[in-house]
XYZ file of C-alpha atoms in Angstrom:
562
model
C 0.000 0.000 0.000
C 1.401 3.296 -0.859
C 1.283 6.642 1.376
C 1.284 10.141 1.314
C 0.971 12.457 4.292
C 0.909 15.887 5.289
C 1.003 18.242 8.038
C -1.088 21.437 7.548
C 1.163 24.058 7.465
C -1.656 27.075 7.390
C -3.612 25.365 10.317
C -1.062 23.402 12.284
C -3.127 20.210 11.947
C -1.065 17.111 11.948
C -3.816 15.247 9.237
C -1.505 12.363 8.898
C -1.746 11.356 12.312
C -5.308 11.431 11.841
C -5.345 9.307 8.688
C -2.968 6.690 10.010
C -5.916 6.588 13.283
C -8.672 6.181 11.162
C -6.963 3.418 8.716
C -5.316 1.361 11.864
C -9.139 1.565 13.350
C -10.496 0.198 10.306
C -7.634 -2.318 9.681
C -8.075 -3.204 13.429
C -11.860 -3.546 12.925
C -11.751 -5.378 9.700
C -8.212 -6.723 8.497
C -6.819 -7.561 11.870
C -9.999 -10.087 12.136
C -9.967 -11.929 9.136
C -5.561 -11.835 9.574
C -6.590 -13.779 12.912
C -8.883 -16.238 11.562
C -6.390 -17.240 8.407
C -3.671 -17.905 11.425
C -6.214 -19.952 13.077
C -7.240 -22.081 9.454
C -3.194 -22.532 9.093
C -2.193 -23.784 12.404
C -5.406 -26.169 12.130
C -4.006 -26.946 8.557
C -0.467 -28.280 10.237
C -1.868 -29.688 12.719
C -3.660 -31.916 10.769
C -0.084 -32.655 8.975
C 1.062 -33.579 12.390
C -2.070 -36.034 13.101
C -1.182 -37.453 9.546
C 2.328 -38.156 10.771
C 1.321 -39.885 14.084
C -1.304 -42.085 11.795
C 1.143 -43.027 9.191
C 3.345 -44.281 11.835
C 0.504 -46.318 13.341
C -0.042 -47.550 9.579
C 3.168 -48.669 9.558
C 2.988 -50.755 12.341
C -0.017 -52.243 11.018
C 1.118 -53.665 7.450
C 3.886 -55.264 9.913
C 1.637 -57.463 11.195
C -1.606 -57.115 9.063
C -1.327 -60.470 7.419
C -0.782 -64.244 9.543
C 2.774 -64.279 7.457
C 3.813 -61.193 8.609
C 3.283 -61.803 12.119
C 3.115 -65.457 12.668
C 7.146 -65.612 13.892
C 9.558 -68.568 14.375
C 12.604 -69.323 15.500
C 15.216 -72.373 14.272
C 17.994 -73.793 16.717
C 20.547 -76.051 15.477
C 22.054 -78.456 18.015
C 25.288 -77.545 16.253
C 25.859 -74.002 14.987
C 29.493 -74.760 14.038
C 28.350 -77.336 11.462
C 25.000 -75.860 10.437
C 23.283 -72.519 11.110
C 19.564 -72.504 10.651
C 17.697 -68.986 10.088
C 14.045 -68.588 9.630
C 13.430 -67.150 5.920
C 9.993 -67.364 5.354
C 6.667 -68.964 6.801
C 7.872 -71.770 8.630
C 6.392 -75.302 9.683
C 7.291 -76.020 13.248
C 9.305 -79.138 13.726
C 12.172 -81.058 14.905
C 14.554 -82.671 11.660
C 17.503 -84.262 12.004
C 20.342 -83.193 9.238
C 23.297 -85.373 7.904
C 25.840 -83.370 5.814
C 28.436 -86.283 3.818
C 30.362 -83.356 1.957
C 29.872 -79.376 1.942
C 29.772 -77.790 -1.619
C 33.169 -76.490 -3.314
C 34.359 -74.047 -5.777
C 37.208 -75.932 -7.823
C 40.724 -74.831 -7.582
C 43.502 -74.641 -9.607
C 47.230 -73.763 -9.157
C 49.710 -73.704 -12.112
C 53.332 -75.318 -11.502
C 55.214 -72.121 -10.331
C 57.819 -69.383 -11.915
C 60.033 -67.307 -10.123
C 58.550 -64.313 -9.812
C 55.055 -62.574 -10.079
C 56.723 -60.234 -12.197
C 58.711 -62.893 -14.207
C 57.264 -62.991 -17.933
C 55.272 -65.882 -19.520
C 55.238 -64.513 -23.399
C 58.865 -64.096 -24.468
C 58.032 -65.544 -27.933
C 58.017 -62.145 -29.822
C 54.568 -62.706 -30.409
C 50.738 -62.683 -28.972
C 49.646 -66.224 -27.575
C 46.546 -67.255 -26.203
C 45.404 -69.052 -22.461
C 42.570 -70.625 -23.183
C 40.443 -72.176 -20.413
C 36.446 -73.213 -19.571
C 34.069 -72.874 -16.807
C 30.864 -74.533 -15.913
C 30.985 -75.889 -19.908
C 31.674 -72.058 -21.316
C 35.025 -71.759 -22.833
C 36.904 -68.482 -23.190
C 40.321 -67.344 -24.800
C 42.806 -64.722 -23.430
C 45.264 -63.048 -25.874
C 48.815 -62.720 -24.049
C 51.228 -59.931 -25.362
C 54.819 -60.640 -25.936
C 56.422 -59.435 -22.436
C 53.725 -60.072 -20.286
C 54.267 -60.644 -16.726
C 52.664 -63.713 -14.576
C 50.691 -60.449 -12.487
C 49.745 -59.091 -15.507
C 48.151 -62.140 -17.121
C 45.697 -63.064 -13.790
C 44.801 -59.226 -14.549
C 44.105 -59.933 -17.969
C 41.908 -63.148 -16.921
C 40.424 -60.934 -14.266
C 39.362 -58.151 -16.146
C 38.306 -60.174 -19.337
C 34.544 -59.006 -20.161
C 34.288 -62.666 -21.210
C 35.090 -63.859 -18.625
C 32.275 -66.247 -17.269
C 33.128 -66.630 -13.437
C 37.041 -67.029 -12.723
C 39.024 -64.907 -10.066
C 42.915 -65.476 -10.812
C 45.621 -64.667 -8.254
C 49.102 -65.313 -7.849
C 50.317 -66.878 -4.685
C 53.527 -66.892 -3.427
C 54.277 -69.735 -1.509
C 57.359 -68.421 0.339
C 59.744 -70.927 -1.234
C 62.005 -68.420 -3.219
C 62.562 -71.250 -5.807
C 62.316 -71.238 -9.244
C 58.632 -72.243 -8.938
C 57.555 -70.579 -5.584
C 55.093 -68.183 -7.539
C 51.775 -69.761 -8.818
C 48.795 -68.964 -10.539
C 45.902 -69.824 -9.082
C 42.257 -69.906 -10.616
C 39.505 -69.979 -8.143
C 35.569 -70.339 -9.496
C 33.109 -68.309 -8.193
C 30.668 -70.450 -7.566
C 30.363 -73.404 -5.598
C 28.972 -76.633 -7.138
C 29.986 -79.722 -9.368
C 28.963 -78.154 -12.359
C 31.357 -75.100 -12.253
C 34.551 -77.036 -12.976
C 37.462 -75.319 -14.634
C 39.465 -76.957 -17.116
C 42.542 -75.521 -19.360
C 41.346 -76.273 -23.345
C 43.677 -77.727 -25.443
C 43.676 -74.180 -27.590
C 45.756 -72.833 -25.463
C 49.479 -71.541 -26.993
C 50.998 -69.861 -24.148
C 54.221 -72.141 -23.360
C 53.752 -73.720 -19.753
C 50.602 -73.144 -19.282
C 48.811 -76.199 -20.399
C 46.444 -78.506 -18.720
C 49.395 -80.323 -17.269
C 51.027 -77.061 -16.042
C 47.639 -77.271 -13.529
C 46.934 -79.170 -10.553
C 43.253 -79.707 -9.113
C 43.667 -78.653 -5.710
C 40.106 -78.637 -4.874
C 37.378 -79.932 -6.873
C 34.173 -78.354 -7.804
C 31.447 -80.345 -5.622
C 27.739 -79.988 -4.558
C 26.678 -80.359 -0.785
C 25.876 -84.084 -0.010
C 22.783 -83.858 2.709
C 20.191 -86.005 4.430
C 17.079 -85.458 6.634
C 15.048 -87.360 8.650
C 17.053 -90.294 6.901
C 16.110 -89.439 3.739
C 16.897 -90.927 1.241
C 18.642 -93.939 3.083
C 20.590 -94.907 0.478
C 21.965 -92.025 -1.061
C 22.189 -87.865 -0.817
C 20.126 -84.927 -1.984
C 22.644 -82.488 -3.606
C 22.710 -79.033 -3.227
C 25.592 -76.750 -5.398
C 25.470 -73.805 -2.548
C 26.299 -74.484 1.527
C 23.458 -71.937 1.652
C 20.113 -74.268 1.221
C 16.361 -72.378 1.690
C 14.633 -76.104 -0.130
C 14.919 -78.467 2.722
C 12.688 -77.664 5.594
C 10.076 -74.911 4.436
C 10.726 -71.708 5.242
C 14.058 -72.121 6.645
C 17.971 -70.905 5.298
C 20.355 -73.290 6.145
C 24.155 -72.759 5.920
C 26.109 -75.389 5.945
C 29.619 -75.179 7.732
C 31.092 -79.012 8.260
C 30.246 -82.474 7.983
C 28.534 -84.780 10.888
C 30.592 -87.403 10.726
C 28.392 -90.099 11.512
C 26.598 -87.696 14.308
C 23.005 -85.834 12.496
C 22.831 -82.431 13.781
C 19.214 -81.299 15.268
C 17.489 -78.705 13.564
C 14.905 -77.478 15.798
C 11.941 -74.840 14.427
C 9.383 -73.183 16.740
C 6.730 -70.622 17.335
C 8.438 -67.229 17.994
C 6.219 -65.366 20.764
C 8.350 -63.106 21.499
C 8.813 -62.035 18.007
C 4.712 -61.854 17.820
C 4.813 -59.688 20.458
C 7.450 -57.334 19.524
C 5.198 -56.571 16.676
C 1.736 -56.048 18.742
C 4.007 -53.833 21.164
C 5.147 -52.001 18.520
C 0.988 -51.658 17.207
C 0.096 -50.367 20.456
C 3.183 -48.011 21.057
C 1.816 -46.233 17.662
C -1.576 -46.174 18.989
C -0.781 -44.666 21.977
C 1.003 -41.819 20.733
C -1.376 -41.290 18.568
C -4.297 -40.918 21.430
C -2.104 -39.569 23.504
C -1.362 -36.563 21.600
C -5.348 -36.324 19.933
C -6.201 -35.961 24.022
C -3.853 -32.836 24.492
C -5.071 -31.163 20.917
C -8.769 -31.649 22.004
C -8.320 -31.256 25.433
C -9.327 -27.892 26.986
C -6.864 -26.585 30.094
C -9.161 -24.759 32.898
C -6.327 -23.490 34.396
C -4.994 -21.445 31.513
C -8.531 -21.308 30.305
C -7.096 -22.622 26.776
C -8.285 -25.121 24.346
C -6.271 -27.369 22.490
C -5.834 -26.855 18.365
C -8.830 -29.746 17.431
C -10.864 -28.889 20.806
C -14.744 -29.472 19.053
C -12.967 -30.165 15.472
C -15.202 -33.071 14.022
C -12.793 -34.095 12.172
C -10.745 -34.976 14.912
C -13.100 -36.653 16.887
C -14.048 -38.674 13.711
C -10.949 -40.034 13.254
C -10.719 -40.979 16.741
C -13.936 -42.632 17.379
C -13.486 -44.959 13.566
C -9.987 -46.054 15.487
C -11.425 -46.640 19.013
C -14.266 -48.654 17.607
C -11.393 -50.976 15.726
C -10.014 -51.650 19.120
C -12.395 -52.010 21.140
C -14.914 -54.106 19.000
C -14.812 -57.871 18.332
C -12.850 -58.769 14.990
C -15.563 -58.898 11.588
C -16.591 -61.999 11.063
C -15.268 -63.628 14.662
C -17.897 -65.700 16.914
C -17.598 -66.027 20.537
C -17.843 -69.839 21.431
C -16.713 -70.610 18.580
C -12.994 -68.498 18.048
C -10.894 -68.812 20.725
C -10.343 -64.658 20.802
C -12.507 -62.565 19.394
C -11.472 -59.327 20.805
C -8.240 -57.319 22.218
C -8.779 -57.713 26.158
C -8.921 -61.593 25.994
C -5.339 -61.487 24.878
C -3.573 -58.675 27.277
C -4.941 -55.489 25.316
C -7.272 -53.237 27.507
C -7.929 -49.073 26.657
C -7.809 -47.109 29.255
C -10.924 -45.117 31.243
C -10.564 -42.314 33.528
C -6.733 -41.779 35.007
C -5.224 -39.469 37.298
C -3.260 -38.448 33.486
C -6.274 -37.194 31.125
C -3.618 -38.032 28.359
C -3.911 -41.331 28.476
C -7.499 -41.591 28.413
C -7.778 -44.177 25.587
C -4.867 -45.864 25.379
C -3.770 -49.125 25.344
C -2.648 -51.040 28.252
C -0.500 -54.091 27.845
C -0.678 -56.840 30.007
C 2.216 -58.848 28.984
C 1.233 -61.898 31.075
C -1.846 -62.591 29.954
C -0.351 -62.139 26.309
C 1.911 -64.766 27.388
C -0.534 -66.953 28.229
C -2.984 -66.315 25.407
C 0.115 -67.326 22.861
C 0.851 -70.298 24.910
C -2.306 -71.510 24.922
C -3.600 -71.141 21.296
C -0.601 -69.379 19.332
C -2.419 -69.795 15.853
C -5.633 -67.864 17.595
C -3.413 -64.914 18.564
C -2.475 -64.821 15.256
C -6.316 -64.958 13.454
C -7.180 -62.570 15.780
C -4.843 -59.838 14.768
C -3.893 -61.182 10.897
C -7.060 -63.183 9.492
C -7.646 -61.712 6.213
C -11.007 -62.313 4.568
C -10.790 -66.460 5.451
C -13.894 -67.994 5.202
C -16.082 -70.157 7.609
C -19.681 -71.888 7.667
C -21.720 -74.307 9.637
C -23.120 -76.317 7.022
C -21.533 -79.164 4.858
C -23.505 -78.068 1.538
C -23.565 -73.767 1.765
C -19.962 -73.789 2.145
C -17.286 -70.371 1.637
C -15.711 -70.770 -1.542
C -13.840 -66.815 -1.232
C -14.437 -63.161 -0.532
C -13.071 -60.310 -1.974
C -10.624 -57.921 0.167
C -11.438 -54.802 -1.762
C -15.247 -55.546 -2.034
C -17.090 -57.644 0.862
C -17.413 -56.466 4.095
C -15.886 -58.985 6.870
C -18.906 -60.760 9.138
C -21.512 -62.616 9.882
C -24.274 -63.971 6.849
C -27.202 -65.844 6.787
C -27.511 -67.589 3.761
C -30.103 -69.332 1.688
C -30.528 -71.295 -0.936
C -33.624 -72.675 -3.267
C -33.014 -75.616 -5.245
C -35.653 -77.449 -7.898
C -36.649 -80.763 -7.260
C -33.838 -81.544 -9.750
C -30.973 -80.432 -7.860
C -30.363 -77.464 -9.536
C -29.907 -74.133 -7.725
C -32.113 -71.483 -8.327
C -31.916 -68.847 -6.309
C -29.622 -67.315 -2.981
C -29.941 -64.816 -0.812
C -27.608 -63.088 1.695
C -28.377 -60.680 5.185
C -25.936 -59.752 7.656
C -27.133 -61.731 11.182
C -27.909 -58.390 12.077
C -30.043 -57.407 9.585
C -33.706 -58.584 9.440
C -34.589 -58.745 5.691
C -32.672 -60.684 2.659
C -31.322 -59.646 -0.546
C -31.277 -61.606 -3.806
C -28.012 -63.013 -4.526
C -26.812 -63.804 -8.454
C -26.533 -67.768 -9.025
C -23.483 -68.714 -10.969
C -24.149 -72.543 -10.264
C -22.756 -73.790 -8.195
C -21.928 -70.650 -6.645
C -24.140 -68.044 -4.794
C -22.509 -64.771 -5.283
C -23.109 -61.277 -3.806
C -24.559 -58.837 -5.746
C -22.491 -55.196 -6.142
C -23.659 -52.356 -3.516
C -24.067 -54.781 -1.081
C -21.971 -55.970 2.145
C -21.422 -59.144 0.157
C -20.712 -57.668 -3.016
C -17.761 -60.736 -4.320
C -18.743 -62.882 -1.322
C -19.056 -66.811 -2.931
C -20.606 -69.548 -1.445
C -20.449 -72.876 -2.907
C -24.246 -74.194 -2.705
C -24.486 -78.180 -2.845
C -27.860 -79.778 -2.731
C -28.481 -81.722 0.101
C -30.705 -84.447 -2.162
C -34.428 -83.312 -0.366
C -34.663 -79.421 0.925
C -35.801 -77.029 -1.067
C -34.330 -74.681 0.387
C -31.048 -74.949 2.679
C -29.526 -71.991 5.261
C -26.086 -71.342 6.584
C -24.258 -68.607 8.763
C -20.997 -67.773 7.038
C -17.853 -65.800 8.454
C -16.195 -63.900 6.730
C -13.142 -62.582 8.712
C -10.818 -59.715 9.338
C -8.473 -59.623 11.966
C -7.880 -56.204 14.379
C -4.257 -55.466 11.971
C -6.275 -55.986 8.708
C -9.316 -53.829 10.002
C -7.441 -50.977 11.466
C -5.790 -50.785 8.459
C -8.535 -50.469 6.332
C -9.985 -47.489 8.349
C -6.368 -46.205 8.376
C -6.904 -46.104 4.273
C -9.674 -44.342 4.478
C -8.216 -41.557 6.789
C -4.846 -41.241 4.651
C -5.663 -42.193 0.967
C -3.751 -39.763 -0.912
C -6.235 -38.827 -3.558
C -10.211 -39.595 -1.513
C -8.911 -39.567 2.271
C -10.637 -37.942 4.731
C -7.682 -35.887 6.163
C -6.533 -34.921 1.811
C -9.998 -33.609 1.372
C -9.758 -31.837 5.072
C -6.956 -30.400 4.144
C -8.422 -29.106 0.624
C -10.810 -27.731 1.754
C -8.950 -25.921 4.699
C -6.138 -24.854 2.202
C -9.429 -23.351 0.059
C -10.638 -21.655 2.947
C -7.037 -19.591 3.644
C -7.035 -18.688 -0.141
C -10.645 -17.763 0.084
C -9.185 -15.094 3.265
C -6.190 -14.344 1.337
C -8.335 -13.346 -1.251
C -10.739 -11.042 1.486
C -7.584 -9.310 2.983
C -6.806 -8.554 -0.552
C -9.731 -6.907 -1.189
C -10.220 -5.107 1.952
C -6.307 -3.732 1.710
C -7.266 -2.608 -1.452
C -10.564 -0.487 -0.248
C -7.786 1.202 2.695
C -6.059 2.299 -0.434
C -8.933 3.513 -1.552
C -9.919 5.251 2.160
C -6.769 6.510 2.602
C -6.960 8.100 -0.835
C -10.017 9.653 0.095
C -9.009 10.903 3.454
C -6.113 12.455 2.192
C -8.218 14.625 -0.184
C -10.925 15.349 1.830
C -8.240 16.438 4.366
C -6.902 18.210 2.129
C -9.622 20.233 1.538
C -10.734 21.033 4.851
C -7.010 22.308 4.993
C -7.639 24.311 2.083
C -10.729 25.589 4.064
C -9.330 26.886 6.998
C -6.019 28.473 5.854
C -8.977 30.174 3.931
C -10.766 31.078 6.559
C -7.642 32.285 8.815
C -6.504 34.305 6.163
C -9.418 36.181 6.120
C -9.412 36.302 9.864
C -6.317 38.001 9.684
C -7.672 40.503 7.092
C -10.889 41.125 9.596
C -8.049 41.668 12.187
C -6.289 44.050 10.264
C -8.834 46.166 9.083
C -10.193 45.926 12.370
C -6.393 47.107 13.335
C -6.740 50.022 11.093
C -10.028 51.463 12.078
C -9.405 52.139 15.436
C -6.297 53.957 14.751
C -8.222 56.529 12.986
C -10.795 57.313 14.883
């Protein structure tokens, strides 16, 4: 905003001060306001970037564990770590195998006869000559300039772009003989199939196959478990086997001798519950800092940034109902744990600390127990993703869509024909009261779209007299795999509910940006208007003084004459 001011010089009249007065009142009145309520729109706006941190970070901790593979943990023990170390690589099978090892796996070796010297030369014929050798089947030729050195020629097998899996050296085997420097070829890779032979092309004097000596021979890992096969080996080329026992690495470091090592793999609770602690760590941060941004302070007489913000309390009551609610699709009687507090995981009423109002208290104990009681229950109740159950042998879950059915419980029907052949389904949720048609793709029943079923399939068998057979089927989510659905619906990037909050609070700042804008813009025009009308009235009375002063004068005058 430009200015211009001006201090009456005829009347005295300082009419800047006065403009500046009347423009800071209306600023104060108007500008100041709206100023105020952007601030307030922009802290709410981060804010709500710092709520989307806290629920990313609980996010993350869910799609550790949101799926039974994920979080189902095990742990393998060999009886023997110095001749095999076992590692859990995957989804394991818990077990106890016993592991023979005849021969561990070799790269092959070989060391040529010996020169002097590493710098002593092996192509003194004037000429170029070739060292021509194979690997694993794939043969390959080196050219050899005239003066090069036994160093130089590993280099040139070395750094060969042919060169299909040979690292050459030269040893020195502290003789100081005539032959006490060798080279040596090692293959990369371990296995009977990578051997390394010199090939009969080969023109560089001395270095011929019989220049070489087999050291160590290429070999595959001889192994047996449980006894299998008695009368032979299962061969492995790599010390490193992930085939044998399912979901297990193991690394082989020495043979038994006669004496099997024990492989032992278990259930890993511990590992289970690192993840869980981890889920409720990132829940409880999360609560615990929604409770101090809604929270309002008495003393200070000060709300928090999301005190009344529906937003706010949105997203924390679609989370609280996650964790506090039984898992979709999970019957009590009937699933060992259908919600959080049977297995250690209680929220929180009234404390002495208002911040942790909420969150999650972890009774390790009775986690403990709940694992060692039913470990593969712990694990549905946390990781079950869309599995499928039912109570009847002929209305049976054939799959469900992640993406498109709602986890639960469904009462089913079925009409058949006197024939046999299905006619008609229907699907309700148990909690519902009236059925909807279902489309038959015999011998399926399949949910229609715009339903809770929509992609739900149940396999419909006649039973060989009803004309009409029922079923409850479960369909099932686990706590992870729900929470993270809800989480999806809070961050997705593109239809979340906090990306369209924050639209829409980014549109109202813009919209205030655009006010202030205008209303800085009518000052302008105030000030502009001030200053002339001010003008004017300064015009007015320097006017009106100078022909006070005349009055005075002639006044003056008068009375000197008489």
């Amino acid at each position: 905003m430009g200015t211009v001011s001006f201090t009456g010089v005829g009347s005295g009249i300082d009419w800047n001060l006065i403009i500046q007065a009347e423009i800071a009142a209306r600023t104060s009145r108007v500008i100041t306001p709206l100023e105020n309520w952007k601030d307030s729109w922009e802290t709410k706006i981060a804010t709500f970037d710092e709520l989307r941190t806290y629920l990313t970070d609980l996010r993350d901790s869910v799609e550790a564990m949101d799926t039974a593979e994920e979080l189902r943990s095990y742990q393998a023990q060999s009886s023997s770590t110095s001749t095999v170390e076992a590692a859990v690589s995957g989804n394991a099978t818990p077990g106890t195998y016993s592991l023979e090892i005849n021969q561990l796996a070799n790269a092959e070796l070989e060391i040529h006869s010996g020169l002097d010297a590493a710098d002593a030369v092996v192509n003194d014929s004037g000429g170029d000559l070739v060292f021509a050798y194979s690997y694993a089947g794939e043969s390959v030729s080196v050219d050899v300039a005239d003066g090069t050195t036994l160093q130089e020629l590993a280099a040139l097998v070395n750094n060969d772009s042919d060169n299909p899996g040979v690292t050459a050296s030269v040893l020195d085997d502290g003789s100081g003989g005539a032959t006490s420097h060798h080279l040596v070829l090692r293959g990369n890779d371990t296995g009977a199939t990578y051997t390394i032979a010199i090939d009969g092309a080969t023109t560089l004097t001395g270095f011929g196959d019989t220049d070489f000596t087999e050291v160590q021979a290429a070999q595959n890992a001889q192994v047996r478990l449980n006894g299998y096969p008695a009368a032979g080996w299962l061969e492995r080329e790599s010390n490193v086997v992930a085939d044998l026992i399912t979901g297990v690495t193991l690394t082989l470091q020495a043979t038994t001798s006669g004496s099997p090592v024990t492989v032992a793999v278990n259930t890993d609770s511990e590992g289970v519950k690192a993840k869980i602690q981890a889920l409720v760590e990132s829940y409880n941060a999360l609560k615990t800092w929604l409770n101090v941004k809604t929270s309002y302070n008495t003393e200070t007489e000060q709300g928090g940034e999301l005190l009344g913000n529906y937003a706010a309390n949105l997203v924390e009551s679609m989370l609280r109902e996650v964790i506090i609610s039984e898992a979709p699709g999970f019957l009590d009687g009937t699933d060992a744990y259908t919600h959080l507090g049977q297995v250690g995981l209680e929220t929180l009423g009234r404390t002495d600390d208002d911040t942790a109002l909420g969150t999650i208290e972890l009774d390790e104990d009775e986690l403990d127990a709940a694992l060692a009681e039913d470990f593969e229950a712990v694990i549905r109740l946390f990781a079950d993703s869309f599995r499928g159950y039912s109570d009847s042998d002929y209305l049976t879950f054939h799959q469900a869509s992640g993406l498109l059915t709602t986890p639960g419980i469904y009462d089913v029907e079925a009409d058949f024909d006197g024939g046999g052949n299905l006619t008609a389904g229907r699907f309700k949720l148990t909690t519902e009261s009236t059925f909807r048609s279902a489309t038959v793709d015999s011998p399926y029943i399949v949910g229609t779209e715009g339903n809770p079923e929509y992609s739900l399939y149940v396999k419909a068998v006649w039973d060989g007299g009803s004309t009409t057979q029922t079923a409850t089927v479960r369909v099932t989510q686990g706590i992870a795999g729900r929470l993270g659905d809800v989480l999806d619906q809070i961050l997705d990037s593109s239809e979340g509910m906090l990306h369209n909050l924050d639209e829409s609070y980014r549109d109202i700042v813009a919209q205030l940006d655009d006010r202030i804008e205008q209303e800085q813009d009518r000052l302008e025009l105030l000030r502009e208007r001030l200053v002339a009308k001010y003008a004017r009235l300064e015009e007015m009375i320097v006017t009106l003084q100078a022909q006070q002063d005349w009055a005075s004068q002639l006044a003056a005058s008068l009375t000197q004459q008489s």
